[in-house]
Coordinates of C-alpha atoms in Angstrom, one line a residue:
X970 CA -5.4 10.5 -11.3
X971 CA -5.3 7.4 -9.9
X972 CA -1.6 7.1 -10.4
X973 CA -1.2 10.6 -8.9
X974 CA -2.8 9.9 -6.0
X975 CA -1.1 6.6 -5.5
X976 CA 2.3 8.7 -5.7
X977 CA 0.9 11.4 -3.3
X978 CA -0.3 8.2 -0.8
X979 CA 3.1 6.7 -0.9
X980 CA 5.2 10.2 -0.6
X981 CA 2.8 11.1 2.5
X982 CA 3.3 7.4 4.2
X983 CA 6.6 8.4 4.0
X984 CA 6.5 11.9 5.5
X985 CA 4.0 10.7 8.0
X986 CA 6.1 9.0 10.4
X987 CA 9.3 11.6 9.8
X988 CA 10.5 15.1 10.6
X989 CA 10.4 16.7 7.7
X990 CA 7.2 18.5 7.8
X991 CA 5.6 17.3 11.0
X992 CA 6.2 19.0 14.2
X993 CA 7.6 16.4 16.5
X994 CA 4.4 16.5 19.0
X995 CA 2.2 15.1 15.8
X996 CA 4.6 12.4 15.3
X997 CA 3.6 9.9 18.4
X998 CA 0.0 10.1 16.8
X999 CA 0.9 9.4 13.4
X1000 CA 3.7 6.3 13.1
X1001 CA 3.2 2.9 11.6
X1002 CA 2.0 1.4 15.0
X1003 CA -0.5 2.2 17.4
X1004 CA 1.5 4.3 19.8
X1005 CA 2.8 3.9 23.8
X1006 CA 1.6 5.9 25.9
X1007 CA 4.0 8.9 26.5
X1008 CA 6.2 8.6 30.0
X1009 CA 5.8 12.2 30.9
X1010 CA 4.4 14.9 29.1
X1011 CA 6.2 18.2 28.1
X1012 CA 4.9 21.6 28.4
X1013 CA 2.8 22.7 25.9
X1014 CA 5.1 25.7 24.6
X1015 CA 8.3 23.5 24.3
X1016 CA 9.7 23.1 21.1
X1017 CA 12.5 20.8 19.5
X1018 CA 15.8 21.9 19.6
X1019 CA 17.2 22.2 16.3
X1020 CA 20.8 22.1 16.8
X1021 CA 23.4 23.1 14.4
X1022 CA 26.0 20.8 13.4
X1023 CA 28.3 21.6 10.6
X1024 CA 28.5 24.5 8.0
X1025 CA 29.8 23.7 4.3
X1026 CA 30.9 27.0 3.0
X1027 CA 28.4 28.6 5.0
X1028 CA 25.3 26.3 4.5
X1029 CA 23.8 25.0 7.4
X1030 CA 23.3 21.7 8.2
X1031 CA 21.0 21.2 11.5
X1032 CA 19.9 18.2 13.2
X1033 CA 16.5 18.1 11.0
X1034 CA 18.5 17.8 8.2
X1035 CA 20.2 14.6 9.3
X1036 CA 16.0 13.5 11.2
X1037 CA 15.1 14.1 7.2
X1038 CA 17.9 12.4 6.0
X1039 CA 17.4 9.2 8.3
X1040 CA 13.6 8.9 6.6
X1041 CA 15.0 8.0 3.5
X1042 CA 17.4 4.6 4.8
X1043 CA 16.5 1.1 5.0
X1044 CA 14.3 0.5 8.3
X1045 CA 17.3 -1.7 9.8
X1046 CA 19.6 1.1 9.4
X1047 CA 17.3 3.2 11.3
X1048 CA 17.3 1.1 13.8
X1049 CA 21.1 1.8 14.3
X1050 CA 22.5 3.0 17.9
X1051 CA 22.2 7.1 17.5
X1052 CA 25.9 7.2 18.5
X1053 CA 26.5 5.6 15.1
X1054 CA 24.1 6.6 13.1
X1055 CA 23.8 10.3 13.8
X1056 CA 28.2 10.3 12.9
X1057 CA 27.1 8.6 9.8
X1058 CA 24.4 10.9 8.8
X1059 CA 26.4 13.9 8.9
X1060 CA 29.4 12.9 6.8
X1061 CA 26.5 12.4 4.6
X1062 CA 24.9 15.6 4.5
X1063 CA 28.3 17.3 3.9
X1064 CA 29.2 15.5 1.3
X1065 CA 25.8 16.4 -0.2
X1066 CA 26.4 19.8 0.4
X1067 CA 29.7 19.7 -1.2
X1068 CA 28.6 18.1 -4.4
X1069 CA 25.9 21.0 -4.2
X1070 CA 28.6 24.0 -3.9
X1071 CA 30.4 21.7 -6.7
X1072 CA 27.7 21.6 -9.2
X1073 CA 26.8 25.6 -8.5
X1074 CA 29.9 26.6 -9.1
X1075 CA 29.9 25.1 -12.6
X1076 CA 26.4 26.4 -13.2
X1077 CA 24.9 23.3 -13.3
X1078 CA 21.8 25.2 -11.4
X1079 CA 21.6 27.2 -15.0
X1080 CA 21.0 24.2 -16.9
X1081 CA 17.9 24.0 -18.3
X1082 CA 17.8 20.3 -17.7
X1083 CA 18.8 20.7 -14.2
X1084 CA 16.6 23.2 -13.6
X1085 CA 13.6 21.5 -14.6
X1086 CA 14.1 18.6 -12.4
X1087 CA 14.7 21.2 -9.4
X1088 CA 11.3 22.6 -9.9
X1089 CA 9.8 19.2 -10.3
X1090 CA 11.2 18.0 -7.4
X1091 CA 10.0 21.1 -5.2
X1092 CA 6.6 21.2 -6.5
X1093 CA 6.8 17.4 -5.2
X1094 CA 7.7 18.9 -2.0
X1095 CA 5.1 21.3 -1.9
X1096 CA 2.8 18.6 -2.5
X1097 CA 3.9 16.2 0.5
X1098 CA 3.9 19.3 2.6
X1099 CA 0.9 20.7 1.7
X1100 CA -1.1 16.8 2.0
X1101 CA 1.2 16.0 5.5
X1102 CA 0.0 19.3 7.0
X1103 CA -3.8 19.0 6.0
X1104 CA -4.2 14.8 6.6
X1105 CA -1.3 14.1 9.4
X1106 CA -3.2 15.8 12.1
X1107 CA -6.2 13.9 11.1
X1108 CA -5.0 10.3 11.3
X1109 CA -3.9 10.0 14.8
X1110 CA -4.2 6.8 17.6
X1111 CA -7.6 8.0 18.7
X1112 CA -8.9 8.6 15.2
X1113 CA -7.9 5.4 14.2
X1114 CA -9.0 4.1 17.5
X1115 CA -13.2 5.3 17.0
X1116 CA -12.6 4.1 13.4
X1117 CA -11.8 0.4 14.0
X1118 CA -14.8 1.2 17.0
X1119 CA -17.1 2.2 14.9
X1120 CA -16.5 -0.3 11.8
X1121 CA -14.5 -3.2 13.0
X1122 CA -15.0 -4.2 16.8
X1123 CA -17.9 -6.5 17.7
X1124 CA -18.7 -7.2 14.3
X1125 CA -18.4 -10.3 13.2
X1126 CA -15.7 -11.2 10.9
X1127 CA -15.5 -12.5 7.3
X1128 CA -16.9 -15.7 6.0
X1129 CA -14.0 -18.7 5.2
X1130 CA -14.9 -21.9 4.0
X1131 CA -11.9 -25.2 3.8
X1132 CA -12.1 -27.2 0.6
X1133 CA -10.3 -29.8 -0.8
X1134 CA -9.4 -29.9 -4.7
X1135 CA -8.2 -31.7 -7.2
X1136 CA -6.2 -30.2 -10.1
X1137 CA -5.9 -31.5 -13.2
X1138 CA -4.7 -30.8 -17.2
X1139 CA -7.9 -31.6 -18.8
X1140 CA -11.4 -30.9 -18.5
X1141 CA -12.1 -34.6 -19.6
X1142 CA -9.7 -35.9 -16.6
X1143 CA -11.7 -33.8 -14.4
X1144 CA -14.7 -35.3 -15.4
X1145 CA -13.6 -38.5 -15.0
X1146 CA -12.5 -38.1 -11.3
X1147 CA -15.8 -36.5 -10.4
X1148 CA -17.6 -39.5 -11.8
X1149 CA -15.5 -41.6 -9.2
X1150 CA -15.7 -39.3 -6.5
X1151 CA -19.9 -39.8 -6.9
X1152 CA -19.3 -43.3 -7.1
X1153 CA -17.9 -43.2 -3.8
X1154 CA -14.6 -42.8 -4.3
X1155 CA -12.8 -41.4 -1.1
X1156 CA -11.8 -37.4 -2.3
X1157 CA -8.5 -37.3 0.1
X1158 CA -7.2 -40.6 -1.8
X1159 CA -7.9 -39.8 -5.1
X1160 CA -6.5 -36.0 -5.1
X1161 CA -2.8 -37.9 -3.9
X1162 CA -3.5 -40.1 -6.7
X1163 CA -4.5 -37.6 -9.4
X1164 CA -4.1 -34.0 -8.2
X1165 CA -1.1 -32.0 -9.8
X1166 CA -1.2 -29.3 -7.2
X1167 CA 1.6 -29.5 -4.1
X1168 CA -1.2 -29.7 -2.1
X1169 CA -1.8 -32.9 -3.4
X1170 CA 0.3 -34.7 -0.7
X1171 CA -2.3 -33.5 1.9
X1172 CA -5.3 -35.0 -0.1
X1173 CA -6.0 -31.7 -1.5
X1174 CA -7.1 -29.8 1.8
X1175 CA -6.4 -25.9 0.7
X1176 CA -7.5 -25.2 4.8
X1177 CA -9.8 -21.9 5.4
X1178 CA -9.6 -19.3 2.7
X1179 CA -11.8 -16.7 2.5
X1180 CA -13.3 -15.7 -1.0
X1181 CA -10.7 -13.1 -2.0
X1182 CA -7.6 -15.7 -1.4
X1183 CA -8.7 -17.4 -4.5
X1184 CA -9.0 -16.7 -8.2
X1185 CA -12.7 -15.4 -8.4
X1186 CA -13.7 -18.6 -10.8
X1187 CA -12.3 -21.0 -8.3
X1188 CA -14.1 -19.0 -5.2
X1189 CA -17.5 -18.4 -6.6
X1190 CA -17.7 -22.4 -6.9
X1191 CA -16.3 -23.4 -3.6
X1192 CA -18.6 -20.5 -2.1
X1193 CA -21.6 -22.1 -3.4
X1194 CA -21.6 -25.4 -2.6
X1195 CA -22.4 -26.6 1.0
X1196 CA -20.7 -28.6 3.3
X1197 CA -19.9 -31.9 1.8
X1198 CA -20.5 -31.3 -1.7
X1199 CA -18.5 -32.0 -4.9
X1200 CA -18.5 -29.1 -7.9
X1201 CA -21.0 -31.4 -10.4
X1202 CA -18.5 -30.0 -13.2
X1203 CA -15.5 -28.8 -13.3
X1204 CA -14.3 -25.6 -12.6
X1205 CA -11.4 -23.5 -14.9
X1206 CA -8.7 -21.7 -13.9
X1207 CA -5.6 -20.5 -15.5
X1208 CA -3.7 -23.2 -13.6
X1209 CA -5.9 -26.0 -15.2
X1210 CA -9.5 -27.8 -14.2
X1211 CA -10.4 -28.5 -10.4
X1212 CA -12.6 -30.8 -8.6
X1213 CA -13.7 -29.2 -5.1
X1214 CA -15.0 -30.3 -2.1
X1215 CA -16.6 -28.5 0.4
X1216 CA -15.5 -29.6 3.7
X1217 CA -16.1 -26.7 6.6
X1218 CA -17.9 -23.1 7.0
X1219 CA -17.3 -20.6 9.5
X1220 CA -17.1 -16.9 10.5
X1221 CA -13.5 -15.6 11.1
X1222 CA -13.0 -13.7 14.4
X1223 CA -13.1 -9.7 14.1
X1224 CA -9.1 -8.4 13.5
X1225 CA -7.6 -7.1 16.9
X1226 CA -6.9 -3.3 16.6
X1227 CA -3.5 -3.7 16.2
X1228 CA -4.8 -6.5 13.3
X1229 CA -6.6 -3.7 11.8
X1230 CA -4.4 -0.7 12.7
X1231 CA -2.6 -0.5 9.2
X1232 CA -5.6 -1.0 7.0
X1233 CA -7.7 1.8 8.5
X1234 CA -4.8 4.3 8.6
X1235 CA -3.9 3.7 5.0
X1236 CA -7.8 3.9 4.5
X1237 CA -7.9 7.3 6.6
X1238 CA -4.8 8.7 4.7
X1239 CA -6.2 8.1 1.3
X1240 CA -9.9 9.4 1.9
X1241 CA -7.7 12.1 3.2
X1242 CA -5.6 13.1 0.0
X1243 CA -8.9 12.5 -2.0
X1244 CA -10.6 15.2 0.5
X1245 CA -7.6 17.3 -0.5
X1246 CA -7.5 17.0 -3.8
X1247 CA -11.1 18.3 -4.2
X1248 CA -10.5 21.1 -2.0
X1249 CA -7.1 22.1 -4.7
X1250 CA -8.7 21.5 -7.7
X1251 CA -12.0 23.7 -6.4
X1252 CA -9.9 26.8 -6.0
X1253 CA -8.4 26.5 -10.0
X1254 CA -9.1 27.0 -13.1
X1255 CA -7.8 24.1 -15.3
X1256 CA -7.9 24.3 -19.4
X1257 CA -6.5 21.6 -21.5
X1258 CA -5.2 21.3 -24.8
X1259 CA -4.9 18.5 -27.8
X1260 CA -1.5 17.4 -29.2
X1261 CA -1.8 19.9 -31.8
X1262 CA -1.9 22.9 -29.2
X1263 CA -5.9 23.8 -29.9
X1264 CA -7.9 24.1 -26.7
X1265 CA -10.0 21.3 -26.0
X1266 CA -13.7 22.1 -25.7
X1267 CA -16.4 21.1 -24.3
X1268 CA -17.4 18.8 -26.8
X1269 CA -14.2 16.9 -27.3
X1270 CA -14.2 13.5 -26.3
X1271 CA -10.8 12.6 -26.3
X1272 CA -7.2 14.4 -26.9
X1273 CA -6.3 13.3 -30.8
X1274 CA -3.4 10.2 -31.1
X1275 CA 0.0 11.4 -31.7
X1276 CA 1.5 11.1 -35.1
X1277 CA 3.9 8.4 -35.8

């Protein structure tokens, strides 16, 4: 289920700023960055013009088809001037329609494997369309800003520490260095002479970091220290053995709206998808079967593994 949610979230993120499933009026509210104020308002009943651009054996290609194609391009390609991009997209669309016509002429759409792939693609399109329609309108600048005001603005930031460390390849070496430091040796000098970490040249200074920025065992030891303290015993991580000294503590400033925007938007999309999934599950009857074809009973704990 988690993998499916990640897939749907990815598809939804791709659709939200595009033209495939969301009316153009909603696009300005669901982009990947805070929207800028519109320079002029359009009439409430105005509808985007979806011009007919070409026909291939009668199959029509509209402006919206090119807009959908544009969403599949890399960002640098989408930033091309429209007078250059649109002709290229039109040729791509014509090529695509031509290939489809050729494939249908060869009855490939009746091939069981192709038909299955087409059915899967159709289901994915419906899933993305539903999630985009249900979630898209709720993920707009006003809603994201309201969440920022309620959860982020004016609140203290996350705790950060500034520490130095010495990295060696054995516990014995680390213990020896701890004894030298307790005897009065300068930490930065010892780090430059003994640490195998790339930061040894800076005396092992790691700068400020949050607990989540480092490996758990390293962060636990560093954040447990008082300013000026050195770890009493070596700290082991997958990189080796560390001796840590805490230099400073501080609270990072609360992120600005622009900094918090991507994370807040992602959280709102994920929550919206969860809500839609719960609603969808409540509307259907689910039956599960074992690999031998028997119906899974309420007392069953797992599907038997496949026989080799």
